[in-house]
Amino acid sequence: MAFSSVSASRGGSGGRLTAHIVGHEVALVADRVHEARARRVGLRITGAASWLDAGRPCDATQPLDIGALQGITQYEPGDLTLTARAGTSLAEIQRVTLAERQWLTLDAHGSPNGTLGATVSTASSGPLASAYGTPRDHVLGCEFVSGTGDVVRAGGRVVKNVAGFDLVRLVTGAWGALGALTEITVRLRALPEVDSTLAVEVAGNSSAQVAAAAWSWFRQSDYSPLAAELVSPALAARLSLPPSCLMVRLGGNSPLVRAGQDAAASLGVTMPVDCSTWNALSSAEPDGAITVRASTLPSRMHDLWPRAVALAEGCGGYAHATIARGVVRCVIPAPSDDETLRHFRSALTQLAADFTVVGERMPASLWSILSRPRSTDALGAGIRRAFDPDGILNTGILGVA
């Protein structure tokens, strides 16, 4: 599939960036879907193709490659909005917005070369979700090609856009099962005047006590950090941090950041850490790793954290937790033997019995552990039929026919 280039120009007092989109590019994607639908052939949507092992096993075999749909098509610094093609990397968006002292606060785990389309379609987020929210809070509008081959536009390019049926939130996190994203409009944020990170060595005789202390501090503190992430001992060692560590990211003007540093010092001994450590955390997982997310009420983090750490580190991996959201992410290297896999299966089964566990990347044999409620299956299947009646897009990836 051949795509034409995007011609871009920059000018005006606001630093506005605009680009002309050649309409036949998206039409080619729509034609590919029409052809596949006529032949009853399943399509696997791909972009950078670095996360194809994520999600439930996908039954589709033929690729629908949108990776060449790259480039920022409109950037309005004065409105803090940006529109880009789905195949545009997060690194490219960061490069362009940095010049205007703005940023897209989607810090999805993995390489910054990951695409905007993959981040939005999987609703992936990282530690900054504590302050800025998840992708559903960032996406203002989008364009996608549905399973019927229709090109659909939802939302808009302005923050105050109002629409009736919220298709934007519907396709965000749908893993491409409703349509292939081709263009996305996001809201940006101004870069903080000061961006500082501390590692706080939290006092406690156990991981449960550490988690309880971290949550209590977060809930009672007058200062809200940009991010507050617990790291397990194994991950702390990788990042050269104290073993019972809470990474705290502080942003704002100098007096506000100093107040945040004083607040963090009430939790334990603090040490300054380079902000690049957040990038190191995001890219720490090895190739082929198993990754799962377990969640609970933030107030119950002291129950979940020790069990998640035991699961991850018992299999040679690590864990980290966004305490404000009650989410723990467990990363386990690909099991090298059947015994390790059996141990992980047993531990995951026990964890899923008491907490909400969502898989990111797992061997096909393990997905049966994470059952889906019947009501969710019925609702998901109905929505899927509305947008993809023949079930040709990313079939099976959500566990919904």
PDB file of C-alpha atoms in Angstrom, residues 55-56 290-294 311 344-345 347-353 355-373 377 398-399:
ATOM      1  CA  GLY A  55      -4.066  -8.231  23.993  1.00  0.00           C
ATOM      2  CA  ARG A  56      -5.904 -11.513  23.758  1.00  0.00           C
ATOM      3  CA  ILE A 290       4.602 -11.113  30.321  1.00  0.00           C
ATOM      4  CA  THR A 291       2.841  -7.996  31.625  1.00  0.00           C
ATOM      5  CA  VAL A 292      -0.373  -7.804  33.629  1.00  0.00           C
ATOM      6  CA  ARG A 293      -2.114  -5.048  35.578  1.00  0.00           C
ATOM      7  CA  ALA A 294      -3.880  -5.651  38.877  1.00  0.00           C
ATOM      8  CA  LEU A 311       4.068 -12.748  42.033  1.00  0.00           C
ATOM      9  CA  PHE A 344       3.077 -17.970  37.400  1.00  0.00           C
ATOM     10  CA  ARG A 345      -0.251 -19.494  36.366  1.00  0.00           C
ATOM     11  CA  ALA A 347       0.001 -17.132  41.412  1.00  0.00           C
ATOM     12  CA  LEU A 348      -1.967 -15.241  38.761  1.00  0.00           C
ATOM     13  CA  THR A 349      -5.053 -17.381  39.370  1.00  0.00           C
ATOM     14  CA  GLN A 350      -4.922 -16.582  43.091  1.00  0.00           C
ATOM     15  CA  LEU A 351      -4.401 -12.865  42.472  1.00  0.00           C
ATOM     16  CA  ALA A 352      -7.282 -12.706  39.973  1.00  0.00           C
ATOM     17  CA  ALA A 353      -9.583 -14.336  42.542  1.00  0.00           C
ATOM     18  CA  PHE A 355      -8.447  -8.377  42.612  1.00  0.00           C
ATOM     19  CA  THR A 356      -9.235  -7.093  39.139  1.00  0.00           C
ATOM     20  CA  VAL A 357      -6.488  -8.344  36.822  1.00  0.00           C
ATOM     21  CA  VAL A 358      -6.134  -7.258  33.199  1.00  0.00           C
ATOM     22  CA  GLY A 359      -3.664  -8.820  30.816  1.00  0.00           C
ATOM     23  CA  GLU A 360      -1.422  -6.792  28.574  1.00  0.00           C
ATOM     24  CA  ARG A 361       0.936  -9.383  27.110  1.00  0.00           C
ATOM     25  CA  MET A 362       0.620 -13.072  27.942  1.00  0.00           C
ATOM     26  CA  PRO A 363       0.979 -16.465  26.268  1.00  0.00           C
ATOM     27  CA  ALA A 364      -2.275 -17.647  24.720  1.00  0.00           C
ATOM     28  CA  SER A 365      -2.538 -20.466  27.256  1.00  0.00           C
ATOM     29  CA  LEU A 366      -2.915 -18.035  30.181  1.00  0.00           C
ATOM     30  CA  TRP A 367      -5.757 -15.847  28.985  1.00  0.00           C
ATOM     31  CA  SER A 368      -8.413 -18.284  30.193  1.00  0.00           C
ATOM     32  CA  ILE A 369      -7.475 -17.342  33.761  1.00  0.00           C
ATOM     33  CA  LEU A 370      -8.814 -13.831  33.261  1.00  0.00           C
ATOM     34  CA  SER A 371     -12.515 -14.365  32.679  1.00  0.00           C
ATOM     35  CA  ARG A 372     -14.844 -11.655  31.400  1.00  0.00           C
ATOM     36  CA  PRO A 373     -18.296 -10.971  32.896  1.00  0.00           C
ATOM     37  CA  ASP A 377     -19.300  -9.828  26.681  1.00  0.00           C
ATOM     38  CA  LEU A 398     -10.894  -8.284  23.180  1.00  0.00           C
ATOM     39  CA  GLY A 399     -12.207 -11.759  23.786  1.00  0.00           C
TER      40      GLY A 399
END
